[in-house]
mmCIF file of C-alpha atoms and ligand atoms in Angstrom:
data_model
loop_
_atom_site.group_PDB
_atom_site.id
_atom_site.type_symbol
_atom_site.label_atom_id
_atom_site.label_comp_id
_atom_site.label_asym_id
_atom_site.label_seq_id
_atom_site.Cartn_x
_atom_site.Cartn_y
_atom_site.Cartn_z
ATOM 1 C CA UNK A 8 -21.952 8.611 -13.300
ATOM 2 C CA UNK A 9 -22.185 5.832 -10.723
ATOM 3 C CA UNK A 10 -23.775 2.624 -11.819
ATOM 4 C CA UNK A 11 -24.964 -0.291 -9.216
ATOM 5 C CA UNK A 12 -23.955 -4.365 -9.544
ATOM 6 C CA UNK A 13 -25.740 -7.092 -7.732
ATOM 7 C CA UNK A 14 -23.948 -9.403 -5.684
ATOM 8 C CA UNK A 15 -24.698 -12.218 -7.847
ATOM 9 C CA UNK A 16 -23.455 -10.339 -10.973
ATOM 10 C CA UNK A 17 -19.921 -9.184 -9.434
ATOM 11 C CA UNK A 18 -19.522 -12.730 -9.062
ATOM 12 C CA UNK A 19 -19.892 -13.895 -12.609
ATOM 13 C CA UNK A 20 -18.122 -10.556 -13.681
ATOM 14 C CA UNK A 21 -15.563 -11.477 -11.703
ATOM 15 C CA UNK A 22 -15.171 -14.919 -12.680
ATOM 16 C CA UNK A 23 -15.038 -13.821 -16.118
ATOM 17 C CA UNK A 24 -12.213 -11.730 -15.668
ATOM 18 C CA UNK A 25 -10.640 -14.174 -14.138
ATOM 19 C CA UNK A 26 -10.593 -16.041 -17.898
ATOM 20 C CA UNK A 27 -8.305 -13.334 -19.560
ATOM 21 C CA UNK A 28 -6.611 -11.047 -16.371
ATOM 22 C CA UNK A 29 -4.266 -12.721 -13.042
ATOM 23 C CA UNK A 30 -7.099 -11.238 -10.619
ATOM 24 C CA UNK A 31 -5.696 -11.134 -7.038
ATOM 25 C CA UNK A 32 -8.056 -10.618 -3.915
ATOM 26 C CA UNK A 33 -7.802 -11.515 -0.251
ATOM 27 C CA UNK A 34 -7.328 -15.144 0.061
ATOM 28 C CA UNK A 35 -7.178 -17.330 2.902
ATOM 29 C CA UNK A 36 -4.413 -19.108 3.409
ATOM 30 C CA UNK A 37 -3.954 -20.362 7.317
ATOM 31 C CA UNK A 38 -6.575 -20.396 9.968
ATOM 32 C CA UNK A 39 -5.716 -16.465 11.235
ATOM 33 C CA UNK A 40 -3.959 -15.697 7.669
ATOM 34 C CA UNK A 41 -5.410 -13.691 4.360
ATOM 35 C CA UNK A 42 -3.567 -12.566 1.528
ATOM 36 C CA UNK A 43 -4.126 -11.242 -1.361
ATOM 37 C CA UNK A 44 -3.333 -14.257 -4.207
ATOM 38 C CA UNK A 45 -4.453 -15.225 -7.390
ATOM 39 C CA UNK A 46 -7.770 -16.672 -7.073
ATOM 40 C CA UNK A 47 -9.325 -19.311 -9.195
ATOM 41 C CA UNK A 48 -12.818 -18.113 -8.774
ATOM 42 C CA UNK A 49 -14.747 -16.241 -6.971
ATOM 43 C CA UNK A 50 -15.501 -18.383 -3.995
ATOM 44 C CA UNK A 51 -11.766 -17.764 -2.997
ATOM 45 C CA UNK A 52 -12.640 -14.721 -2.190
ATOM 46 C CA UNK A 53 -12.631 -13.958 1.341
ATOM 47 C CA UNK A 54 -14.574 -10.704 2.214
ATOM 48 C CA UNK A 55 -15.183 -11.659 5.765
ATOM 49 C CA UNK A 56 -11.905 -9.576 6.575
ATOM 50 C CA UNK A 57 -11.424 -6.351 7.200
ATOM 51 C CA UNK A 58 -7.992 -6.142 5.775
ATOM 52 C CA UNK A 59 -5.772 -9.041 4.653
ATOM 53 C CA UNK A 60 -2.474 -9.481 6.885
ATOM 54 C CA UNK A 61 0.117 -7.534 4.768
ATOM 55 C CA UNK A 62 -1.187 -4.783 2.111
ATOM 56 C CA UNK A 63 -1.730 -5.156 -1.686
ATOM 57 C CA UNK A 64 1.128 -3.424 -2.401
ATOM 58 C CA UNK A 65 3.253 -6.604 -2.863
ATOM 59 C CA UNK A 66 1.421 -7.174 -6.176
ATOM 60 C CA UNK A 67 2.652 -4.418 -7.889
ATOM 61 C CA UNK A 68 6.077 -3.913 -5.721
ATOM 62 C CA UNK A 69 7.012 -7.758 -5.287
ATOM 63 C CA UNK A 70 9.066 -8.372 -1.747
ATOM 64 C CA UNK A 71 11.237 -9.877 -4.051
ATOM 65 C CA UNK A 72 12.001 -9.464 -7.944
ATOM 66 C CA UNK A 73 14.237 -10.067 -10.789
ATOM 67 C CA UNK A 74 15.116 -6.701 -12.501
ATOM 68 C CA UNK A 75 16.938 -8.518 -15.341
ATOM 69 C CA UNK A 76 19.477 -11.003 -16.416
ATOM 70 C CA UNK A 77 23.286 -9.746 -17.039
ATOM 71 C CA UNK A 78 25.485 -11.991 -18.958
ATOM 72 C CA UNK A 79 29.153 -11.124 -19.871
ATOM 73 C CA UNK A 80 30.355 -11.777 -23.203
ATOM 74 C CA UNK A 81 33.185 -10.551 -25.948
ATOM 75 C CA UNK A 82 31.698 -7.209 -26.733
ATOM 76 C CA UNK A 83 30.912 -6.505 -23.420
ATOM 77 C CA UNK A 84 27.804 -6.998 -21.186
ATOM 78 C CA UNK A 85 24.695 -8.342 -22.555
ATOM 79 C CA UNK A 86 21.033 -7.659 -20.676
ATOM 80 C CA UNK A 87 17.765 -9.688 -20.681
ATOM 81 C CA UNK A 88 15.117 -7.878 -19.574
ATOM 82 C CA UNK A 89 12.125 -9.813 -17.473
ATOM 83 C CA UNK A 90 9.855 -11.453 -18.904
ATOM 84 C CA UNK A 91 6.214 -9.504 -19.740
ATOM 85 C CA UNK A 92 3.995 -8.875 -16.818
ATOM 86 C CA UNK A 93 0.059 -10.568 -17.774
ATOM 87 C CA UNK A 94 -3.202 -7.763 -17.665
ATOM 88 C CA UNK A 95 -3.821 -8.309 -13.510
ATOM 89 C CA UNK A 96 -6.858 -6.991 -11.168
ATOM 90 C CA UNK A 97 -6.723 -6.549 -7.785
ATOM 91 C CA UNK A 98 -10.575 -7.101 -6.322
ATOM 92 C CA UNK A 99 -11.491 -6.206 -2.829
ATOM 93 C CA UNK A 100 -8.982 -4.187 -2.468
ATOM 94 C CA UNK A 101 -9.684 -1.867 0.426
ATOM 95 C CA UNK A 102 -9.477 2.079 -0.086
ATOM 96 C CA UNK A 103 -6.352 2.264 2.388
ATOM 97 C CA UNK A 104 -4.011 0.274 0.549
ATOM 98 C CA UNK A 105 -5.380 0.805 -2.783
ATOM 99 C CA UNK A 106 -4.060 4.904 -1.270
ATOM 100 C CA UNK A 107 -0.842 3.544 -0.981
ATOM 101 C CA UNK A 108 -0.677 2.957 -4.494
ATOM 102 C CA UNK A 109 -1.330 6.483 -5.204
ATOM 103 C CA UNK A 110 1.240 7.338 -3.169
ATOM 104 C CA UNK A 111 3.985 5.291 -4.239
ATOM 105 C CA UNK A 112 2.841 6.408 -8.116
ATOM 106 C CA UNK A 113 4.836 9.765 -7.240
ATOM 107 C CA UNK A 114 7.907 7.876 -5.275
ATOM 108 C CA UNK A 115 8.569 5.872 -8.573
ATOM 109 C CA UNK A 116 8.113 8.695 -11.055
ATOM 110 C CA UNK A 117 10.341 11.512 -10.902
ATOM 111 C CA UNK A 118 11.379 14.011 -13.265
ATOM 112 C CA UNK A 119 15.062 12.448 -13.499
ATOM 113 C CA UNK A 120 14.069 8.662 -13.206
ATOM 114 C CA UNK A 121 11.105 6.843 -14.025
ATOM 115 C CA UNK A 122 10.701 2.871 -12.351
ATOM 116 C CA UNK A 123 9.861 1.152 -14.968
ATOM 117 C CA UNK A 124 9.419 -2.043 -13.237
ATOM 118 C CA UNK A 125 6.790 -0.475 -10.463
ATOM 119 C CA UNK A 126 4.967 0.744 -13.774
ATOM 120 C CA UNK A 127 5.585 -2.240 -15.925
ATOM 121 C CA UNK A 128 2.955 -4.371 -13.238
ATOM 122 C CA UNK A 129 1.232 -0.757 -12.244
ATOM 123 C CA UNK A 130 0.005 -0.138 -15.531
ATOM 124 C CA UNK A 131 -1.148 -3.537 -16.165
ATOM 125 C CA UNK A 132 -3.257 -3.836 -13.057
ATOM 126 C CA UNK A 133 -6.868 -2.210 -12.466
ATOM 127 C CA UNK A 134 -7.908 -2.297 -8.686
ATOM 128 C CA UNK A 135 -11.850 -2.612 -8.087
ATOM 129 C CA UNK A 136 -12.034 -1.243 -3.970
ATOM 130 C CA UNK A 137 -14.256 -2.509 -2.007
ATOM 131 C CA UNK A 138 -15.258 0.401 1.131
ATOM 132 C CA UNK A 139 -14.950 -0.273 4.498
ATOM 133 C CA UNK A 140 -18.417 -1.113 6.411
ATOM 134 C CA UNK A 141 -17.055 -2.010 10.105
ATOM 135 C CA UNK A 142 -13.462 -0.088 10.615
ATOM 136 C CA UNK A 143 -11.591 -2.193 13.681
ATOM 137 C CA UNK A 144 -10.461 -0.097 16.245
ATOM 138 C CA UNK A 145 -6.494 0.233 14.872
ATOM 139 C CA UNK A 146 -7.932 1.965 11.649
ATOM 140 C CA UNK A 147 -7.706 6.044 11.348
ATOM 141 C CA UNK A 148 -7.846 6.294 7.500
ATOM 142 C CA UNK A 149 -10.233 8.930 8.209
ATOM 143 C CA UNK A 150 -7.837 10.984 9.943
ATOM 144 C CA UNK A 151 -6.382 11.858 6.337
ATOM 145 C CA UNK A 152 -7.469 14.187 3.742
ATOM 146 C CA UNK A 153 -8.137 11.490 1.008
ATOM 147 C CA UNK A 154 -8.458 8.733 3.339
ATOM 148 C CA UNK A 155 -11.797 7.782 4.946
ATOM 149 C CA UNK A 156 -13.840 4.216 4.343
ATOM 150 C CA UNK A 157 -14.653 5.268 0.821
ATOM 151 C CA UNK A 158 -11.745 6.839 -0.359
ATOM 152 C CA UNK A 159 -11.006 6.626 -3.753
ATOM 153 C CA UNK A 160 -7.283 8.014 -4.634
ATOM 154 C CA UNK A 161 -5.346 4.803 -6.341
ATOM 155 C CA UNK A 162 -8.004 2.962 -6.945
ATOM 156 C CA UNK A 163 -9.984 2.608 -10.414
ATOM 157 C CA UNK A 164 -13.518 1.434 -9.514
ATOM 158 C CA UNK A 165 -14.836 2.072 -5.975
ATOM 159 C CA UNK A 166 -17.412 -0.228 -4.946
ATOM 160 C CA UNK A 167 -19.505 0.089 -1.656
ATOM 161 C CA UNK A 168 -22.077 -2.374 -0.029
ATOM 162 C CA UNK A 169 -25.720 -1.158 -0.198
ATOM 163 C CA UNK A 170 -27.943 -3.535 0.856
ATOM 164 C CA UNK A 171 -27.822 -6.751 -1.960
ATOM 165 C CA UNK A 172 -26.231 -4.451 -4.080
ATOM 166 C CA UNK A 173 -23.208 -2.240 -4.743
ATOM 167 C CA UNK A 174 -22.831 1.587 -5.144
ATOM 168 C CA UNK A 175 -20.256 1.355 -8.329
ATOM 169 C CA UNK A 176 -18.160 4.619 -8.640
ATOM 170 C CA UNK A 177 -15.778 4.960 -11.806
ATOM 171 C CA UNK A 178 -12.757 6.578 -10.427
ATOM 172 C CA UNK A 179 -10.116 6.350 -13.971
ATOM 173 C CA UNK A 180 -10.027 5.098 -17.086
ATOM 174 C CA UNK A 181 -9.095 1.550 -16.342
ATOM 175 C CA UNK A 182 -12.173 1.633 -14.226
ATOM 176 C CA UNK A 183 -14.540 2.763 -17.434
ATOM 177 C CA UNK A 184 -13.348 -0.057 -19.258
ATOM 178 C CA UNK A 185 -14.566 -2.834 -16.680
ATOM 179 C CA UNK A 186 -18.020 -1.234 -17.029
ATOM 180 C CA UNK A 187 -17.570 -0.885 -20.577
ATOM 181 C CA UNK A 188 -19.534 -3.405 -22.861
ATOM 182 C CA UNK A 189 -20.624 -4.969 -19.499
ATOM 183 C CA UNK A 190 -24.364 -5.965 -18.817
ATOM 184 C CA UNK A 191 -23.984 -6.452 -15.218
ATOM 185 C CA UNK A 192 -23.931 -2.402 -14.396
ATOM 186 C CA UNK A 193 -27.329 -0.793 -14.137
ATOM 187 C CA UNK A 194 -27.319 3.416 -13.701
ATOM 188 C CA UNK A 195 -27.450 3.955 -9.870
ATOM 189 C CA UNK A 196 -30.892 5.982 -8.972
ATOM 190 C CA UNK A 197 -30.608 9.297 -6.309
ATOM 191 C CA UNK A 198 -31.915 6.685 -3.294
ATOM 192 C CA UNK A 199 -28.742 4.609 -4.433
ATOM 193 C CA UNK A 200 -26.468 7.239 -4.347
ATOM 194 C CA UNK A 201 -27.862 8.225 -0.850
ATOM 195 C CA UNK A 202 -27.857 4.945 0.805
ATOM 196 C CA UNK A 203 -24.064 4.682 0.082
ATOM 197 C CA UNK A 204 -23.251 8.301 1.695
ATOM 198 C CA UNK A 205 -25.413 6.936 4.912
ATOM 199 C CA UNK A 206 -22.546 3.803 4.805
ATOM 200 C CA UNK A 207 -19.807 5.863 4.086
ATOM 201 C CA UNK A 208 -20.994 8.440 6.967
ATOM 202 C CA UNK A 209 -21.718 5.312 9.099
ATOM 203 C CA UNK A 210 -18.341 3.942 8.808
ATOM 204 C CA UNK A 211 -16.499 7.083 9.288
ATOM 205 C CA UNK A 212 -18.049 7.838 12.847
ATOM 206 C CA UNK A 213 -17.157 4.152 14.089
ATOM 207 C CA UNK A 214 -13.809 5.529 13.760
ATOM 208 C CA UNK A 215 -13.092 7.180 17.003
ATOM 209 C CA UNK A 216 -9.256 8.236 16.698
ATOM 210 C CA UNK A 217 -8.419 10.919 14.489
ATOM 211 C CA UNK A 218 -5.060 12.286 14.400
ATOM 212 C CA UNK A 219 -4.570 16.180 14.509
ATOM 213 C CA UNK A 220 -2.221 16.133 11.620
ATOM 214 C CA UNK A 221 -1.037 19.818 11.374
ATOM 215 C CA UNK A 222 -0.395 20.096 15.227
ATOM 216 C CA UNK A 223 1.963 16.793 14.821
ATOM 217 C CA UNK A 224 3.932 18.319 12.004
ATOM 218 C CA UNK A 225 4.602 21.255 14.226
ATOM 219 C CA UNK A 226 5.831 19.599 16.892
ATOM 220 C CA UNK A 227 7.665 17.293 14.857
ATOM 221 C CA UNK A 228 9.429 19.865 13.121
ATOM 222 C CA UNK A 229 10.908 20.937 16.561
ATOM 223 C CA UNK A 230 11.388 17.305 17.666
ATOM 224 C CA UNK A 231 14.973 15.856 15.753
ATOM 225 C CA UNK A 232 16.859 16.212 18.865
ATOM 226 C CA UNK A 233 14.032 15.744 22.026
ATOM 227 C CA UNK A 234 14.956 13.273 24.764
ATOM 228 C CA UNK A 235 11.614 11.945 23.858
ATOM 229 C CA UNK A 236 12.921 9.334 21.637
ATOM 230 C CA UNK A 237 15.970 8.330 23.945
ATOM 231 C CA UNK A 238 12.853 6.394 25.583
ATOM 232 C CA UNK A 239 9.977 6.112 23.229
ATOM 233 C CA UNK A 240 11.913 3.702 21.600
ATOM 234 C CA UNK A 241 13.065 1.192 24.224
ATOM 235 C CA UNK A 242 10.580 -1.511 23.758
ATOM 236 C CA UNK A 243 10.792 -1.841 19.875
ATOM 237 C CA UNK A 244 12.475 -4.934 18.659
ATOM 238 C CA UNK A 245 13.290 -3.506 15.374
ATOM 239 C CA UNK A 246 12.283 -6.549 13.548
ATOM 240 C CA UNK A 247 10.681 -4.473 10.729
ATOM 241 C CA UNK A 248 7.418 -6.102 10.604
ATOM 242 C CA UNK A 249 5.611 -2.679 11.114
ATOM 243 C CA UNK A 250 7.575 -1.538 7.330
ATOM 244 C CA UNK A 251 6.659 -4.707 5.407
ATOM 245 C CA UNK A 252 3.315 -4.766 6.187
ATOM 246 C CA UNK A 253 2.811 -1.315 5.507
ATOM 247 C CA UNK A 254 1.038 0.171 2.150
ATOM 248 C CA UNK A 255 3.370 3.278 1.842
ATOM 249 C CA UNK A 256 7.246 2.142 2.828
ATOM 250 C CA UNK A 257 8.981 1.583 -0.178
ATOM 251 C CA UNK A 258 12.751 0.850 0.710
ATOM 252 C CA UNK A 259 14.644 -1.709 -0.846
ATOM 253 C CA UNK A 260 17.818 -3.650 -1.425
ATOM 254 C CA UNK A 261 19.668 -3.933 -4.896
ATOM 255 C CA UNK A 262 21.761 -7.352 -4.966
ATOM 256 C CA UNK A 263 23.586 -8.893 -7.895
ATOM 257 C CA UNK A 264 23.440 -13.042 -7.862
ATOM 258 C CA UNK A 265 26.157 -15.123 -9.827
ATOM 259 C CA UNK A 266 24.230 -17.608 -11.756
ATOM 260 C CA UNK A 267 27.367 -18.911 -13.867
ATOM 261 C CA UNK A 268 30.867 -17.583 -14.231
ATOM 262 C CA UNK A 269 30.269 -14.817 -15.925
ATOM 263 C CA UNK A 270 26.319 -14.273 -15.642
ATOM 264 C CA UNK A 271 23.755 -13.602 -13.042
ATOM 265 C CA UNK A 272 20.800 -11.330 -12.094
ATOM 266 C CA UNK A 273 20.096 -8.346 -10.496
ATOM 267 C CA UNK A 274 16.820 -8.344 -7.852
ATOM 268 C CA UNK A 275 15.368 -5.710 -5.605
ATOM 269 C CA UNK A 276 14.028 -6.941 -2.204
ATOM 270 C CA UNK A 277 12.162 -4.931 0.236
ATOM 271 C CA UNK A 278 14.243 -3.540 2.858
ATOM 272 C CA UNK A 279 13.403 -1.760 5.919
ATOM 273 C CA UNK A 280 14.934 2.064 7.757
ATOM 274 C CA UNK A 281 14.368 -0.067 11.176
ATOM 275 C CA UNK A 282 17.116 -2.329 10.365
ATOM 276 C CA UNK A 283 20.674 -1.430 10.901
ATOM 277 C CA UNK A 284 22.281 -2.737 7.544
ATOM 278 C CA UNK A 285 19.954 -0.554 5.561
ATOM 279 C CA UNK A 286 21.971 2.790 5.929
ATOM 280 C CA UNK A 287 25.281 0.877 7.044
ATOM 281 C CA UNK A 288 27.937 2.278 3.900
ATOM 282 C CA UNK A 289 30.852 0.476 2.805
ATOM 283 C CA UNK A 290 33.674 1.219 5.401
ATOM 284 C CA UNK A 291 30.989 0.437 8.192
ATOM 285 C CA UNK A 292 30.000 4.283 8.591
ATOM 286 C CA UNK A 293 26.367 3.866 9.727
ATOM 287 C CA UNK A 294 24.289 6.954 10.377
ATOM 288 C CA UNK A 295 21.762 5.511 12.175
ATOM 289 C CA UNK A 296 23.581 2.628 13.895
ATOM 290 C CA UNK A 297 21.921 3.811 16.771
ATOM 291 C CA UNK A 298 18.452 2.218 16.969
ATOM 292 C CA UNK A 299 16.861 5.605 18.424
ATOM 293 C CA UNK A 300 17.910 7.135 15.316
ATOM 294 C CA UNK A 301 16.469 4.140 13.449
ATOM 295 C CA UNK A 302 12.835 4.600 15.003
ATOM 296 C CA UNK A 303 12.777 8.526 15.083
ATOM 297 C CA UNK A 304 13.048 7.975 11.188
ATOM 298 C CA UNK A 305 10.196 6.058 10.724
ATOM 299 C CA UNK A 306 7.980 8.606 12.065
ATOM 300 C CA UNK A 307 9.746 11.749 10.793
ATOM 301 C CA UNK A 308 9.608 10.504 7.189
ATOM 302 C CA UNK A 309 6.324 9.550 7.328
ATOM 303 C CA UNK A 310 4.676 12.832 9.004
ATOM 304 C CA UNK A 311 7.223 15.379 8.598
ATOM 305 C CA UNK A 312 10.128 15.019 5.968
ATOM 306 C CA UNK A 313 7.248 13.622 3.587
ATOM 307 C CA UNK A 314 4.627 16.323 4.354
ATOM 308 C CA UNK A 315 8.202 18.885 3.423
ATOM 309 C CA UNK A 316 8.747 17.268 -0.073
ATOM 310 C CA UNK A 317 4.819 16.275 -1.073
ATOM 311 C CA UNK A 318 2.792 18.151 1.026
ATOM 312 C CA UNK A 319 0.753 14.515 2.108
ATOM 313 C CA UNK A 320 1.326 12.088 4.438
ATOM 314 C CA UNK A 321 3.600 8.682 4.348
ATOM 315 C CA UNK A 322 0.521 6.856 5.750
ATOM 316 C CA UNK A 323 -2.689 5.861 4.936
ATOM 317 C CA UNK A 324 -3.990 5.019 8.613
ATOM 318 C CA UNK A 325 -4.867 1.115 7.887
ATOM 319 C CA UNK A 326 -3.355 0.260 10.949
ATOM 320 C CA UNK A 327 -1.860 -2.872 10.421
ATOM 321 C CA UNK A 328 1.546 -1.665 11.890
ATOM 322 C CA UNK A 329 0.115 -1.520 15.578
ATOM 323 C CA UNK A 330 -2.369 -4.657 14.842
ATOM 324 C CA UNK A 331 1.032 -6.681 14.032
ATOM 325 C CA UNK A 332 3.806 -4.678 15.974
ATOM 326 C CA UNK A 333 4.436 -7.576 18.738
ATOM 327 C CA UNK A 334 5.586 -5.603 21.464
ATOM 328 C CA UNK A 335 2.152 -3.481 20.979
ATOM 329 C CA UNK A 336 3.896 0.123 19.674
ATOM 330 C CA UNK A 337 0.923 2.218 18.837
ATOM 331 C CA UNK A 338 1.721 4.788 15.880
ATOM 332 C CA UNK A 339 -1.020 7.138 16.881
ATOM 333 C CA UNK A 340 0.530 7.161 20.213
ATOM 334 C CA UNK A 341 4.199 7.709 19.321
ATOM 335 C CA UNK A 342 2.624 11.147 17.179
ATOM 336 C CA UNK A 343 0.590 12.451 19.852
ATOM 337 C CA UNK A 344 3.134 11.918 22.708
ATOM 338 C CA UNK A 345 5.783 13.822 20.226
ATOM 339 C CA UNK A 346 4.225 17.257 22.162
HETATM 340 S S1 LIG B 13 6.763 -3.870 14.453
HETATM 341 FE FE1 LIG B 13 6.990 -2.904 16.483
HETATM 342 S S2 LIG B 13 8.776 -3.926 17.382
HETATM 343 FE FE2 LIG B 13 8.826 -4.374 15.176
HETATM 344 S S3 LIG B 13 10.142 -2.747 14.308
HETATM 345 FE FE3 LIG B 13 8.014 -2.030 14.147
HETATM 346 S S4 LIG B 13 7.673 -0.785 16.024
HETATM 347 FE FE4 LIG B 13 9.515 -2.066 16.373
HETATM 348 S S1 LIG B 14 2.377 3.547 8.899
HETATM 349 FE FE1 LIG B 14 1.064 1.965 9.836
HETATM 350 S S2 LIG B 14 -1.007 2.834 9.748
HETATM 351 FE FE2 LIG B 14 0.265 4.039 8.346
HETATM 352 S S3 LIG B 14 -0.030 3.072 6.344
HETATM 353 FE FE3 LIG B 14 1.800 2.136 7.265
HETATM 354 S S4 LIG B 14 1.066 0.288 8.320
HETATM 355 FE FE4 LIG B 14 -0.736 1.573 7.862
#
């Protein structure tokens, strides 16, 4: 059932979750710089952005974080574990990353191994999405399956602009709880329902690049060894800014950090496949020391090996690799000249 919310009433409901949950939404914090932070209240809220600088995904994979405390002692080693992660939200949240999330649900939860820190802060955090209304022209989340300026995979209440109002969709659980006891939902009529199709549509065709998916597969599957990335690659710095800014990559670091003689801590840190430490081994053996190899497997994981092992794509088609890439390295481009 979808429900509608006034603008006025999102704001107090918002403001009164802000009283019990850490609510995170795109904040701005430099004259050309949003992030998604803790806000205080409402009016922190900046939804004159399309997306904020780096995704949301830092909120429930920190860049950096403390796994636990190791201390050694008679008996052997003794462990702390973190301290317990507060009830979060993550408003205005835009369908692209809040995709990511999705996909990253099923990187951090196979059969043989379970991340309990991803799920300690995933499981503790309900993300109200806010749909798309003007796409820029580096967005093609409508060039995937679930994608689109309404999708709704990852997130737990989808909300779209109609008019003074907002089209409220229940997507999980979490989501049903938020609307739950609240008095600021009213039962959406047919007319609502159809006014935030005509958005969704209307959004959707201002996106004019849409990647032909299948027919990159294919030709990446016959790709590994083309001369096409002896060049392709040449102008990329490989400072890895496309990776952290990105929804979907997930690679990280593991170090270990004295704190005393014989204690310490153990953090994970985002790392990157464009940088040449990453798969560097102990010995120096690096399989991809060579930075062609380092750039083919951005793309290859992301629309081939990941297509092979989930049958969906590494990507959610926000864009914000080419918007930030500084030598101007188009992703969409890269795919389509693979043929
Ligand atoms: S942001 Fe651009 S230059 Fe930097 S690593 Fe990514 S593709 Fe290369
Ligand atoms: S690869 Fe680029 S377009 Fe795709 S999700 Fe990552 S940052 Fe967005």
């Amino acid at each position: 059932m979808e429900y509608t919310i006034t603008t006025n009433n999102l704001k107090t409901l918002i403001n009164g979750l802000i009283e019990g949950h850490t609510v995170y939404a795109p904040k701005r914090v430099g004259a050309t710089t949003v992030l998604y932070e803790t806000i205080a209240s409402f009016d922190e809220y900046d939804s004159t952005v399309l997306l904020a600088n780096t995704s949301a995904k830092g909120k429930i994979y920190p860049q950096c974080e403390k796994l636990f405390e190791f201390a050694k002692t008679i008996d052997g080693v003794e462990l702390k574990e973190c301290e317990q992660i507060k009830e979060s939200v993550i408003f205005g949240c835009r369908p692209c990353d809040a995709i990511g999330f999705s996909l990253l649900d099923k990187l951090f939860n196979w059969e043989e191994y379970r991340d309990e820190s991803y799920f300690s802060r995933r499981d503790k955090t309900t993300i109200i999405s806010i749909s798309c209304t003007n796409p820029e022209s580096t967005c093609f989340c409508n060039s995937f399956e679930n994608g689109g300026s309404a999708g709704k995979a990852g997130s737990d209440l989808l909300l779209t602009p109609i008019g003074d109002r907002y089209l409220v969709e229940i997507i999980t659980e979490k989501g049903q709880k938020i609307i739950e006891g609240s008095k600021y939902f009213e039962p959406a009529t047919e007319k609502d329902v159809a006014s935030k199709q005509g958005v969704e549509q209307a959004a959707n065709e201002k996106m004019t690049k849409q990647l032909e998916l299948n027919e990159i597969k294919k030709n990446l599957d016959n790709a590994f060894e083309s001369p096409y990335w002896d060049t392709v690659h040449l102008p990329c710095l490989k400072c890895n800014v496309c990776t952290f800014v990105c929804p979907t990559c997930y690679c990280f670091d593991i170090s270990e950090c004295p704190s005393g003689y014989a204690e310490g801590e153990r953090n994970r840190t985002w790392d990157s496949c464009m940088s040449e430490p990453f798969t560097r081994m102990a010995g120096g053996v690096n399989p991809r020391s060579d930075p062609k190899r380092r750039f083919r497997q951005r793309f290859m994981h992301k629309f081939r090996y990941h297509v092979d092992n989930f049958n969906e794509h590494l990507c959610t088609g926000c864009g914000r690799c080419i918007k930030y890439c500084p030598v101007g390295i188009d992703i969409r481009r890269v795919l389509e000249g693979v043929r």
